[in-house]
């Protein structure tokens, strides 16, 4: 340490003289030159020690605080800048304590002084290592901003400096966000407008370090909420509508937790509900309890208070659930133990390092080494926390240069290496060895860890997605668990760390042509597809692909709108074939397909050895024939929410998971549906009486030359259980639509009992909901049945007034010798075996109203008006048994398997396909219909829901007619089958139902079902008289019996009862 002694002796006077020259230099350039000379002197020796012992830095500080001389203040800042640039590292540790002096001079009146201060802070920032920004610079700036003595221009400068760090030192800023945000948020409410605006800009700059893709779009709104508390409700609503799927780390928590804490203190129950759901979902996405423990404990008292005292029971339940998740995320015992052990290890290394340096130091006794040792140890703690175990960084960058002046280079290297080895070994001990998955020889396409959420619900939590080329994966799980959402996230490349399209190309195939122009020809539809045009797919290639899936040249000229559901699926498959994807994503590929087309799809997929397939399907036979692997949603009940991988098809999976047996039976053990009893149909005493009939009906779609329905005559009664069968495009759905009045036949007629209410679930069931995606299921039913009638019925083609109908209203009818025109039908009453209607005449007061028989109105062409009035009356009659209130609606949805919370609070746009089908079924059953019409009801329903639906239909008392390609479902429910081919009903068969398909039926239950088919014999008039005579004789015998003989409940025998 001879050189340091020289600095303290002979050179010290020279340095102090140069300092005086620097302060009195005439120009800035002279001042900078002198500063460089001083830097050269320090650089020759040990500057880390000399800068402190000579008093040079204290001299610059004194000059910088000289209130009388602006000249000295400017010179001091130039001196700092020149010496810092000349010496550089590792002397930044000596200059950092003087940062407040530099920042204070940003408030100086002299522009040159402010410029010099900017020069000094820039020079200091340029020599700082990233770890020093985290451990020293940011804490120093926070302390500076918290000081009440700082003037506003200096605060603005400090805020601008902090904001600039987000670009150059992202990791350091991200680590310190928990401390930065409270400090900057307070400055956002500063009374000085300049400070407030600078703080808002600084916060926006700092938030650029957030890498969570779910939160990034909301950063401006979040910052605005911090600045303007009155926007809190809008902010929470925006967050509640967000699908959180990305891992939530400390930087995201630092931004969100303060806002969530404020929201949890609100009084609005709706606000509290949204906030606890957001809190619950965010906590599930936190991978590291150590990170969560720094932020989430702030929320625990608030959530606990809500769980105990919220006004709404549902909010209390949600808060209790969120509280459990919070405690798991923020206070896991294993994580706390690990954190305590780590703190002890870091403290031990720090103590040993300090002890070694203190014992072997050869620097002057009056020199305080504590600051430098603390600087090095804090850097090592930061390295450990960031899992940075680069030995070069530990030893040669942040160790040896700082300790060599005290103990020599060799000893410093040995000491720092020992500290590194101790901490690295301890880290490996705490975290354990890496465990790799089983090796599979096939080419790996995807291997990534991710989380998935949708509509405010966490679906998958820190699970792994691993896919291999040529494998066909069946994705199975209950309705709403997120199967289709997973496929869509993969298709949109929204899964974290999923390979980009340049590496792995995906193609999503589903039953949806919404938003597409379906009026154009099929070949044009495919050839003009933008994605195929970008791949330069020719028209000839498109035609060949269509032909390969069954589209003839003639069919390719037909409009897309004329296709049935099955042909639309084949059209989507043709588009997918042309895209040449690495991963084919199929959502319910067998929906709407007949047996022949399902076999074709199976053969096509099995032939693809270079394409990986992910399939969501509720067709157990299809999954058995196609899948090489099963991906199962696991841990739903215990909130683990992981993907489980099982080699083999569905049968092999069920062998390993016996609880999945429901994939092969129609059982309501896991999910039970209960349909409301059908309403009474006035005038219908026999269940076999025809209540809906179509006679010689024919229908042709606009733009098509072929009849979709040709001379069909069918009828339905209350006891009907009819399955309509036939190949794709045969006209099954058209038959249904004509029968229930969705479309009007061009030939023939349709008879419907005036009081009949029909519940209809369309093939594309979601068309009922497409105009109401912003509503919740409960709100949808309230809209649909408000006013006492079904608004969906009013939108049918048969209810819309045409020009001919309007002209019909102008037609005059002779009544009481006077020609009158009908204004409206306002009443109805029974008349003989039919009805008569009260007519309000145009231009006449009500006292002139007349009752006109139904038949007379029909003869005069008022069929549509009579039918509309009948629908209104029947709907009101059905709704008379219902209270259109949220509590009743919630119970109704729960009866069809949709959780009440989803019914009350989740928008329709966020529901899965299976959940939307349940909404449609519940909605059509609300007014207690007597006839249920189901077009492909099994689509989108999982096996549990399918079993619940089948059991509910079996036990229901009304008539049922359905279209389904699910032979298992049809054979278990429908004894009557109509076969449709080319628009004609070719034959009507009777078949025994297969009750063995129902797992829940015992032998006793089967006997009950059989006994229902035997009707009780009706007694003749003489038999009734004899029965009454016997009862009278028994009553007389009791009257003449001794006093005290108990009176029988009835005088009829058991047989007579």
PDB file of N, CA and C in Angstrom, residues 191-277:
ATOM      1  N   UNK A 191     -48.511  18.727  -5.324  1.00  0.00           N
ATOM      2  CA  UNK A 191     -49.238  19.983  -5.596  1.00  0.00           C
ATOM      3  C   UNK A 191     -48.632  20.756  -6.755  1.00  0.00           C
ATOM      4  N   UNK A 192     -47.362  20.497  -7.047  1.00  0.00           N
ATOM      5  CA  UNK A 192     -46.709  21.159  -8.162  1.00  0.00           C
ATOM      6  C   UNK A 192     -47.008  20.388  -9.440  1.00  0.00           C
ATOM      7  N   UNK A 193     -47.642  21.056 -10.392  1.00  0.00           N
ATOM      8  CA  UNK A 193     -48.058  20.388 -11.615  1.00  0.00           C
ATOM      9  C   UNK A 193     -46.907  19.757 -12.380  1.00  0.00           C
ATOM     10  N   UNK A 194     -45.744  20.445 -12.399  1.00  0.00           N
ATOM     11  CA  UNK A 194     -44.596  19.903 -13.127  1.00  0.00           C
ATOM     12  C   UNK A 194     -44.142  18.569 -12.545  1.00  0.00           C
ATOM     13  N   UNK A 195     -44.153  18.481 -11.206  1.00  0.00           N
ATOM     14  CA  UNK A 195     -43.754  17.228 -10.558  1.00  0.00           C
ATOM     15  C   UNK A 195     -44.771  16.132 -10.854  1.00  0.00           C
ATOM     16  N   UNK A 196     -46.066  16.463 -10.776  1.00  0.00           N
ATOM     17  CA  UNK A 196     -47.116  15.480 -11.021  1.00  0.00           C
ATOM     18  C   UNK A 196     -47.026  14.917 -12.434  1.00  0.00           C
ATOM     19  N   UNK A 197     -46.831  15.813 -13.413  1.00  0.00           N
ATOM     20  CA  UNK A 197     -46.737  15.351 -14.806  1.00  0.00           C
ATOM     21  C   UNK A 197     -45.483  14.509 -15.030  1.00  0.00           C
ATOM     22  N   UNK A 198     -44.382  14.920 -14.410  1.00  0.00           N
ATOM     23  CA  UNK A 198     -43.145  14.147 -14.537  1.00  0.00           C
ATOM     24  C   UNK A 198     -43.294  12.769 -13.900  1.00  0.00           C
ATOM     25  N   UNK A 199     -44.026  12.708 -12.790  1.00  0.00           N
ATOM     26  CA  UNK A 199     -44.230  11.416 -12.112  1.00  0.00           C
ATOM     27  C   UNK A 199     -45.082  10.485 -12.964  1.00  0.00           C
ATOM     28  N   UNK A 200     -46.112  11.030 -13.605  1.00  0.00           N
ATOM     29  CA  UNK A 200     -46.953  10.191 -14.481  1.00  0.00           C
ATOM     30  C   UNK A 200     -46.130   9.643 -15.641  1.00  0.00           C
ATOM     31  N   UNK A 201     -45.308  10.512 -16.256  1.00  0.00           N
ATOM     32  CA  UNK A 201     -44.457  10.050 -17.358  1.00  0.00           C
ATOM     33  C   UNK A 201     -43.445   9.020 -16.859  1.00  0.00           C
ATOM     34  N   UNK A 202     -42.886   9.268 -15.682  1.00  0.00           N
ATOM     35  CA  UNK A 202     -41.927   8.330 -15.104  1.00  0.00           C
ATOM     36  C   UNK A 202     -42.583   6.972 -14.867  1.00  0.00           C
ATOM     37  N   UNK A 203     -43.830   6.978 -14.346  1.00  0.00           N
ATOM     38  CA  UNK A 203     -44.528   5.716 -14.085  1.00  0.00           C
ATOM     39  C   UNK A 203     -44.782   4.955 -15.379  1.00  0.00           C
ATOM     40  N   UNK A 204     -45.178   5.671 -16.420  1.00  0.00           N
ATOM     41  CA  UNK A 204     -45.379   5.007 -17.707  1.00  0.00           C
ATOM     42  C   UNK A 204     -44.081   4.407 -18.230  1.00  0.00           C
ATOM     43  N   UNK A 205     -42.971   5.138 -18.060  1.00  0.00           N
ATOM     44  CA  UNK A 205     -41.665   4.615 -18.502  1.00  0.00           C
ATOM     45  C   UNK A 205     -41.274   3.387 -17.693  1.00  0.00           C
ATOM     46  N   UNK A 206     -41.468   3.454 -16.369  1.00  0.00           N
ATOM     47  CA  UNK A 206     -41.093   2.324 -15.520  1.00  0.00           C
ATOM     48  C   UNK A 206     -41.923   1.083 -15.846  1.00  0.00           C
ATOM     49  N   UNK A 207     -43.192   1.290 -16.170  1.00  0.00           N
ATOM     50  CA  UNK A 207     -44.065   0.149 -16.439  1.00  0.00           C
ATOM     51  C   UNK A 207     -43.751  -0.539 -17.757  1.00  0.00           C
ATOM     52  N   UNK A 208     -42.870   0.019 -18.552  1.00  0.00           N
ATOM     53  CA  UNK A 208     -42.455  -0.673 -19.777  1.00  0.00           C
ATOM     54  C   UNK A 208     -41.645  -1.928 -19.469  1.00  0.00           C
ATOM     55  N   UNK A 209     -41.179  -2.072 -18.229  1.00  0.00           N
ATOM     56  CA  UNK A 209     -40.436  -3.288 -17.875  1.00  0.00           C
ATOM     57  C   UNK A 209     -41.381  -4.459 -17.607  1.00  0.00           C
ATOM     58  N   UNK A 210     -42.694  -4.179 -17.523  1.00  0.00           N
ATOM     59  CA  UNK A 210     -43.661  -5.268 -17.340  1.00  0.00           C
ATOM     60  C   UNK A 210     -43.685  -6.098 -18.612  1.00  0.00           C
ATOM     61  N   UNK A 211     -43.473  -7.392 -18.483  1.00  0.00           N
ATOM     62  CA  UNK A 211     -43.432  -8.277 -19.641  1.00  0.00           C
ATOM     63  C   UNK A 211     -44.635  -9.211 -19.700  1.00  0.00           C
ATOM     64  N   UNK A 212     -45.595  -9.004 -18.837  1.00  0.00           N
ATOM     65  CA  UNK A 212     -46.800  -9.823 -18.828  1.00  0.00           C
ATOM     66  C   UNK A 212     -47.738  -9.333 -19.938  1.00  0.00           C
ATOM     67  N   UNK A 213     -47.940 -10.159 -20.963  1.00  0.00           N
ATOM     68  CA  UNK A 213     -48.722  -9.748 -22.124  1.00  0.00           C
ATOM     69  C   UNK A 213     -50.182  -9.492 -21.796  1.00  0.00           C
ATOM     70  N   UNK A 214     -50.670 -10.053 -20.693  1.00  0.00           N
ATOM     71  CA  UNK A 214     -52.060  -9.797 -20.300  1.00  0.00           C
ATOM     72  C   UNK A 214     -52.235  -8.406 -19.697  1.00  0.00           C
ATOM     73  N   UNK A 215     -51.174  -7.884 -19.088  1.00  0.00           N
ATOM     74  CA  UNK A 215     -51.260  -6.611 -18.370  1.00  0.00           C
ATOM     75  C   UNK A 215     -50.809  -5.441 -19.238  1.00  0.00           C
ATOM     76  N   UNK A 216     -49.882  -5.689 -20.175  1.00  0.00           N
ATOM     77  CA  UNK A 216     -49.325  -4.596 -20.986  1.00  0.00           C
ATOM     78  C   UNK A 216     -50.409  -3.723 -21.623  1.00  0.00           C
ATOM     79  N   UNK A 217     -51.487  -4.298 -22.227  1.00  0.00           N
ATOM     80  CA  UNK A 217     -52.501  -3.421 -22.838  1.00  0.00           C
ATOM     81  C   UNK A 217     -53.200  -2.500 -21.840  1.00  0.00           C
ATOM     82  N   UNK A 218     -53.159  -2.839 -20.553  1.00  0.00           N
ATOM     83  CA  UNK A 218     -53.881  -2.063 -19.546  1.00  0.00           C
ATOM     84  C   UNK A 218     -52.982  -1.079 -18.797  1.00  0.00           C
ATOM     85  N   UNK A 219     -51.687  -1.010 -19.163  1.00  0.00           N
ATOM     86  CA  UNK A 219     -50.768  -0.136 -18.436  1.00  0.00           C
ATOM     87  C   UNK A 219     -51.245   1.320 -18.410  1.00  0.00           C
ATOM     88  N   UNK A 220     -51.627   1.916 -19.555  1.00  0.00           N
ATOM     89  CA  UNK A 220     -52.106   3.314 -19.484  1.00  0.00           C
ATOM     90  C   UNK A 220     -53.286   3.482 -18.535  1.00  0.00           C
ATOM     91  N   UNK A 221     -54.206   2.527 -18.540  1.00  0.00           N
ATOM     92  CA  UNK A 221     -55.372   2.612 -17.657  1.00  0.00           C
ATOM     93  C   UNK A 221     -54.954   2.470 -16.200  1.00  0.00           C
ATOM     94  N   UNK A 222     -54.017   1.585 -15.918  1.00  0.00           N
ATOM     95  CA  UNK A 222     -53.549   1.387 -14.551  1.00  0.00           C
ATOM     96  C   UNK A 222     -52.850   2.633 -14.027  1.00  0.00           C
ATOM     97  N   UNK A 223     -52.011   3.234 -14.870  1.00  0.00           N
ATOM     98  CA  UNK A 223     -51.303   4.447 -14.451  1.00  0.00           C
ATOM     99  C   UNK A 223     -52.285   5.593 -14.254  1.00  0.00           C
ATOM    100  N   UNK A 224     -53.278   5.667 -15.138  1.00  0.00           N
ATOM    101  CA  UNK A 224     -54.299   6.708 -14.997  1.00  0.00           C
ATOM    102  C   UNK A 224     -55.078   6.519 -13.702  1.00  0.00           C
ATOM    103  N   UNK A 225     -55.315   5.258 -13.334  1.00  0.00           N
ATOM    104  CA  UNK A 225     -56.019   4.970 -12.081  1.00  0.00           C
ATOM    105  C   UNK A 225     -55.195   5.396 -10.876  1.00  0.00           C
ATOM    106  N   UNK A 226     -53.863   5.234 -10.959  1.00  0.00           N
ATOM    107  CA  UNK A 226     -53.003   5.688  -9.868  1.00  0.00           C
ATOM    108  C   UNK A 226     -53.065   7.210  -9.727  1.00  0.00           C
ATOM    109  N   UNK A 227     -53.126   7.888 -10.882  1.00  0.00           N
ATOM    110  CA  UNK A 227     -53.142   9.353 -10.853  1.00  0.00           C
ATOM    111  C   UNK A 227     -54.521   9.900 -10.528  1.00  0.00           C
ATOM    112  N   UNK A 228     -55.570   9.192 -10.977  1.00  0.00           N
ATOM    113  CA  UNK A 228     -56.943   9.661 -10.764  1.00  0.00           C
ATOM    114  C   UNK A 228     -57.755   8.545 -10.110  1.00  0.00           C
ATOM    115  N   UNK A 229     -57.835   8.537  -8.792  1.00  0.00           N
ATOM    116  CA  UNK A 229     -58.516   7.442  -8.076  1.00  0.00           C
ATOM    117  C   UNK A 229     -59.971   7.253  -8.486  1.00  0.00           C
ATOM    118  N   UNK A 230     -60.593   8.278  -9.034  1.00  0.00           N
ATOM    119  CA  UNK A 230     -62.010   8.146  -9.378  1.00  0.00           C
ATOM    120  C   UNK A 230     -62.232   7.186 -10.552  1.00  0.00           C
ATOM    121  N   UNK A 231     -61.174   6.814 -11.261  1.00  0.00           N
ATOM    122  CA  UNK A 231     -61.311   5.874 -12.395  1.00  0.00           C
ATOM    123  C   UNK A 231     -61.137   4.425 -11.958  1.00  0.00           C
ATOM    124  N   UNK A 232     -61.121   4.177 -10.649  1.00  0.00           N
ATOM    125  CA  UNK A 232     -60.855   2.828 -10.144  1.00  0.00           C
ATOM    126  C   UNK A 232     -61.868   1.813 -10.662  1.00  0.00           C
ATOM    127  N   UNK A 233     -63.144   2.166 -10.662  1.00  0.00           N
ATOM    128  CA  UNK A 233     -64.176   1.206 -11.072  1.00  0.00           C
ATOM    129  C   UNK A 233     -63.993   0.787 -12.530  1.00  0.00           C
ATOM    130  N   UNK A 234     -63.731   1.758 -13.407  1.00  0.00           N
ATOM    131  CA  UNK A 234     -63.501   1.436 -14.820  1.00  0.00           C
ATOM    132  C   UNK A 234     -62.280   0.543 -14.979  1.00  0.00           C
ATOM    133  N   UNK A 235     -61.258   0.812 -14.195  1.00  0.00           N
ATOM    134  CA  UNK A 235     -60.027   0.024 -14.263  1.00  0.00           C
ATOM    135  C   UNK A 235     -60.287  -1.427 -13.858  1.00  0.00           C
ATOM    136  N   UNK A 236     -61.020  -1.628 -12.773  1.00  0.00           N
ATOM    137  CA  UNK A 236     -61.316  -2.982 -12.303  1.00  0.00           C
ATOM    138  C   UNK A 236     -62.192  -3.718 -13.305  1.00  0.00           C
ATOM    139  N   UNK A 237     -63.153  -3.033 -13.897  1.00  0.00           N
ATOM    140  CA  UNK A 237     -63.998  -3.664 -14.907  1.00  0.00           C
ATOM    141  C   UNK A 237     -63.167  -4.129 -16.098  1.00  0.00           C
ATOM    142  N   UNK A 238     -62.220  -3.295 -16.498  1.00  0.00           N
ATOM    143  CA  UNK A 238     -61.356  -3.660 -17.623  1.00  0.00           C
ATOM    144  C   UNK A 238     -60.508  -4.880 -17.274  1.00  0.00           C
ATOM    145  N   UNK A 239     -59.996  -4.900 -16.054  1.00  0.00           N
ATOM    146  CA  UNK A 239     -59.181  -6.044 -15.633  1.00  0.00           C
ATOM    147  C   UNK A 239     -60.033  -7.310 -15.520  1.00  0.00           C
ATOM    148  N   UNK A 240     -61.267  -7.170 -15.053  1.00  0.00           N
ATOM    149  CA  UNK A 240     -62.117  -8.352 -14.866  1.00  0.00           C
ATOM    150  C   UNK A 240     -62.509  -8.977 -16.191  1.00  0.00           C
ATOM    151  N   UNK A 241     -62.462  -8.196 -17.253  1.00  0.00           N
ATOM    152  CA  UNK A 241     -62.783  -8.733 -18.582  1.00  0.00           C
ATOM    153  C   UNK A 241     -61.569  -9.298 -19.290  1.00  0.00           C
ATOM    154  N   UNK A 242     -60.440  -9.343 -18.585  1.00  0.00           N
ATOM    155  CA  UNK A 242     -59.184  -9.788 -19.189  1.00  0.00           C
ATOM    156  C   UNK A 242     -58.946 -11.266 -18.916  1.00  0.00           C
ATOM    157  N   UNK A 243     -58.446 -11.953 -19.913  1.00  0.00           N
ATOM    158  CA  UNK A 243     -58.053 -13.348 -19.759  1.00  0.00           C
ATOM    159  C   UNK A 243     -56.606 -13.395 -19.293  1.00  0.00           C
ATOM    160  N   UNK A 244     -56.388 -13.712 -18.029  1.00  0.00           N
ATOM    161  CA  UNK A 244     -55.035 -13.793 -17.491  1.00  0.00           C
ATOM    162  C   UNK A 244     -54.493 -15.204 -17.711  1.00  0.00           C
ATOM    163  N   UNK A 245     -53.453 -15.305 -18.514  1.00  0.00           N
ATOM    164  CA  UNK A 245     -52.866 -16.618 -18.801  1.00  0.00           C
ATOM    165  C   UNK A 245     -51.367 -16.644 -18.522  1.00  0.00           C
ATOM    166  N   UNK A 246     -50.714 -15.496 -18.601  1.00  0.00           N
ATOM    167  CA  UNK A 246     -49.263 -15.451 -18.452  1.00  0.00           C
ATOM    168  C   UNK A 246     -48.869 -15.526 -16.970  1.00  0.00           C
ATOM    169  N   UNK A 247     -47.675 -16.033 -16.740  1.00  0.00           N
ATOM    170  CA  UNK A 247     -47.150 -16.098 -15.379  1.00  0.00           C
ATOM    171  C   UNK A 247     -47.076 -14.700 -14.772  1.00  0.00           C
ATOM    172  N   UNK A 248     -47.529 -14.574 -13.537  1.00  0.00           N
ATOM    173  CA  UNK A 248     -47.543 -13.281 -12.846  1.00  0.00           C
ATOM    174  C   UNK A 248     -46.334 -13.234 -11.910  1.00  0.00           C
ATOM    175  N   UNK A 249     -45.380 -12.382 -12.247  1.00  0.00           N
ATOM    176  CA  UNK A 249     -44.173 -12.260 -11.441  1.00  0.00           C
ATOM    177  C   UNK A 249     -44.209 -10.964 -10.633  1.00  0.00           C
ATOM    178  N   UNK A 250     -43.113 -10.715  -9.915  1.00  0.00           N
ATOM    179  CA  UNK A 250     -43.109  -9.627  -8.936  1.00  0.00           C
ATOM    180  C   UNK A 250     -43.388  -8.275  -9.558  1.00  0.00           C
ATOM    181  N   UNK A 251     -42.870  -8.028 -10.768  1.00  0.00           N
ATOM    182  CA  UNK A 251     -43.058  -6.705 -11.366  1.00  0.00           C
ATOM    183  C   UNK A 251     -44.543  -6.460 -11.674  1.00  0.00           C
ATOM    184  N   UNK A 252     -45.247  -7.493 -12.134  1.00  0.00           N
ATOM    185  CA  UNK A 252     -46.683  -7.339 -12.389  1.00  0.00           C
ATOM    186  C   UNK A 252     -47.446  -7.155 -11.083  1.00  0.00           C
ATOM    187  N   UNK A 253     -47.061  -7.894 -10.060  1.00  0.00           N
ATOM    188  CA  UNK A 253     -47.710  -7.742  -8.757  1.00  0.00           C
ATOM    189  C   UNK A 253     -47.487  -6.349  -8.197  1.00  0.00           C
ATOM    190  N   UNK A 254     -46.291  -5.811  -8.406  1.00  0.00           N
ATOM    191  CA  UNK A 254     -45.986  -4.477  -7.900  1.00  0.00           C
ATOM    192  C   UNK A 254     -46.929  -3.439  -8.491  1.00  0.00           C
ATOM    193  N   UNK A 255     -47.316  -3.623  -9.754  1.00  0.00           N
ATOM    194  CA  UNK A 255     -48.219  -2.675 -10.413  1.00  0.00           C
ATOM    195  C   UNK A 255     -49.659  -2.895  -9.969  1.00  0.00           C
ATOM    196  N   UNK A 256     -50.067  -4.159  -9.841  1.00  0.00           N
ATOM    197  CA  UNK A 256     -51.477  -4.467  -9.620  1.00  0.00           C
ATOM    198  C   UNK A 256     -51.910  -4.413  -8.159  1.00  0.00           C
ATOM    199  N   UNK A 257     -51.051  -4.845  -7.254  1.00  0.00           N
ATOM    200  CA  UNK A 257     -51.457  -4.983  -5.855  1.00  0.00           C
ATOM    201  C   UNK A 257     -51.965  -3.667  -5.249  1.00  0.00           C
ATOM    202  N   UNK A 258     -51.292  -2.519  -5.460  1.00  0.00           N
ATOM    203  CA  UNK A 258     -51.834  -1.276  -4.876  1.00  0.00           C
ATOM    204  C   UNK A 258     -53.243  -0.953  -5.359  1.00  0.00           C
ATOM    205  N   UNK A 259     -53.514  -1.229  -6.633  1.00  0.00           N
ATOM    206  CA  UNK A 259     -54.846  -0.945  -7.171  1.00  0.00           C
ATOM    207  C   UNK A 259     -55.866  -1.928  -6.618  1.00  0.00           C
ATOM    208  N   UNK A 260     -55.489  -3.195  -6.536  1.00  0.00           N
ATOM    209  CA  UNK A 260     -56.399  -4.194  -5.967  1.00  0.00           C
ATOM    210  C   UNK A 260     -56.689  -3.889  -4.501  1.00  0.00           C
ATOM    211  N   UNK A 261     -55.690  -3.431  -3.786  1.00  0.00           N
ATOM    212  CA  UNK A 261     -55.883  -3.107  -2.370  1.00  0.00           C
ATOM    213  C   UNK A 261     -56.906  -1.978  -2.212  1.00  0.00           C
ATOM    214  N   UNK A 262     -56.808  -0.974  -3.077  1.00  0.00           N
ATOM    215  CA  UNK A 262     -57.789   0.111  -3.033  1.00  0.00           C
ATOM    216  C   UNK A 262     -59.180  -0.404  -3.382  1.00  0.00           C
ATOM    217  N   UNK A 263     -59.258  -1.274  -4.387  1.00  0.00           N
ATOM    218  CA  UNK A 263     -60.566  -1.785  -4.811  1.00  0.00           C
ATOM    219  C   UNK A 263     -61.203  -2.640  -3.725  1.00  0.00           C
ATOM    220  N   UNK A 264     -60.387  -3.353  -2.967  1.00  0.00           N
ATOM    221  CA  UNK A 264     -60.919  -4.201  -1.892  1.00  0.00           C
ATOM    222  C   UNK A 264     -61.470  -3.387  -0.731  1.00  0.00           C
ATOM    223  N   UNK A 265     -61.139  -2.111  -0.695  1.00  0.00           N
ATOM    224  CA  UNK A 265     -61.655  -1.242   0.365  1.00  0.00           C
ATOM    225  C   UNK A 265     -62.956  -0.555  -0.050  1.00  0.00           C
ATOM    226  N   UNK A 266     -63.430  -0.790  -1.284  1.00  0.00           N
ATOM    227  CA  UNK A 266     -64.665  -0.170  -1.754  1.00  0.00           C
ATOM    228  C   UNK A 266     -65.886  -0.822  -1.090  1.00  0.00           C
ATOM    229  N   UNK A 267     -67.019  -0.162  -1.197  1.00  0.00           N
ATOM    230  CA  UNK A 267     -68.237  -0.678  -0.568  1.00  0.00           C
ATOM    231  C   UNK A 267     -69.111  -1.443  -1.554  1.00  0.00           C
ATOM    232  N   UNK A 268     -68.957  -1.168  -2.849  1.00  0.00           N
ATOM    233  CA  UNK A 268     -69.791  -1.822  -3.861  1.00  0.00           C
ATOM    234  C   UNK A 268     -69.539  -3.326  -3.880  1.00  0.00           C
ATOM    235  N   UNK A 269     -70.615  -4.112  -3.753  1.00  0.00           N
ATOM    236  CA  UNK A 269     -70.487  -5.568  -3.748  1.00  0.00           C
ATOM    237  C   UNK A 269     -70.057  -6.083  -5.119  1.00  0.00           C
ATOM    238  N   UNK A 270     -70.535  -5.429  -6.181  1.00  0.00           N
ATOM    239  CA  UNK A 270     -70.134  -5.840  -7.527  1.00  0.00           C
ATOM    240  C   UNK A 270     -68.637  -5.616  -7.710  1.00  0.00           C
ATOM    241  N   UNK A 271     -68.157  -4.474  -7.238  1.00  0.00           N
ATOM    242  CA  UNK A 271     -66.717  -4.181  -7.324  1.00  0.00           C
ATOM    243  C   UNK A 271     -65.916  -5.191  -6.513  1.00  0.00           C
ATOM    244  N   UNK A 272     -66.378  -5.496  -5.306  1.00  0.00           N
ATOM    245  CA  UNK A 272     -65.663  -6.465  -4.468  1.00  0.00           C
ATOM    246  C   UNK A 272     -65.635  -7.833  -5.128  1.00  0.00           C
ATOM    247  N   UNK A 273     -66.748  -8.220  -5.747  1.00  0.00           N
ATOM    248  CA  UNK A 273     -66.785  -9.525  -6.398  1.00  0.00           C
ATOM    249  C   UNK A 273     -65.760  -9.600  -7.523  1.00  0.00           C
ATOM    250  N   UNK A 274     -65.742  -8.582  -8.384  1.00  0.00           N
ATOM    251  CA  UNK A 274     -64.771  -8.584  -9.481  1.00  0.00           C
ATOM    252  C   UNK A 274     -63.344  -8.622  -8.951  1.00  0.00           C
ATOM    253  N   UNK A 275     -63.089  -7.866  -7.875  1.00  0.00           N
ATOM    254  CA  UNK A 275     -61.722  -7.745  -7.368  1.00  0.00           C
ATOM    255  C   UNK A 275     -61.236  -9.042  -6.745  1.00  0.00           C
ATOM    256  N   UNK A 276     -62.092  -9.726  -5.978  1.00  0.00           N
ATOM    257  CA  UNK A 276     -61.632 -10.972  -5.346  1.00  0.00           C
ATOM    258  C   UNK A 276     -61.409 -12.060  -6.398  1.00  0.00           C
ATOM    259  N   UNK A 277     -62.199 -12.027  -7.482  1.00  0.00           N
ATOM    260  CA  UNK A 277     -61.979 -12.992  -8.562  1.00  0.00           C
ATOM    261  C   UNK A 277     -60.643 -12.716  -9.243  1.00  0.00           C
TER     262      UNK A 277
END
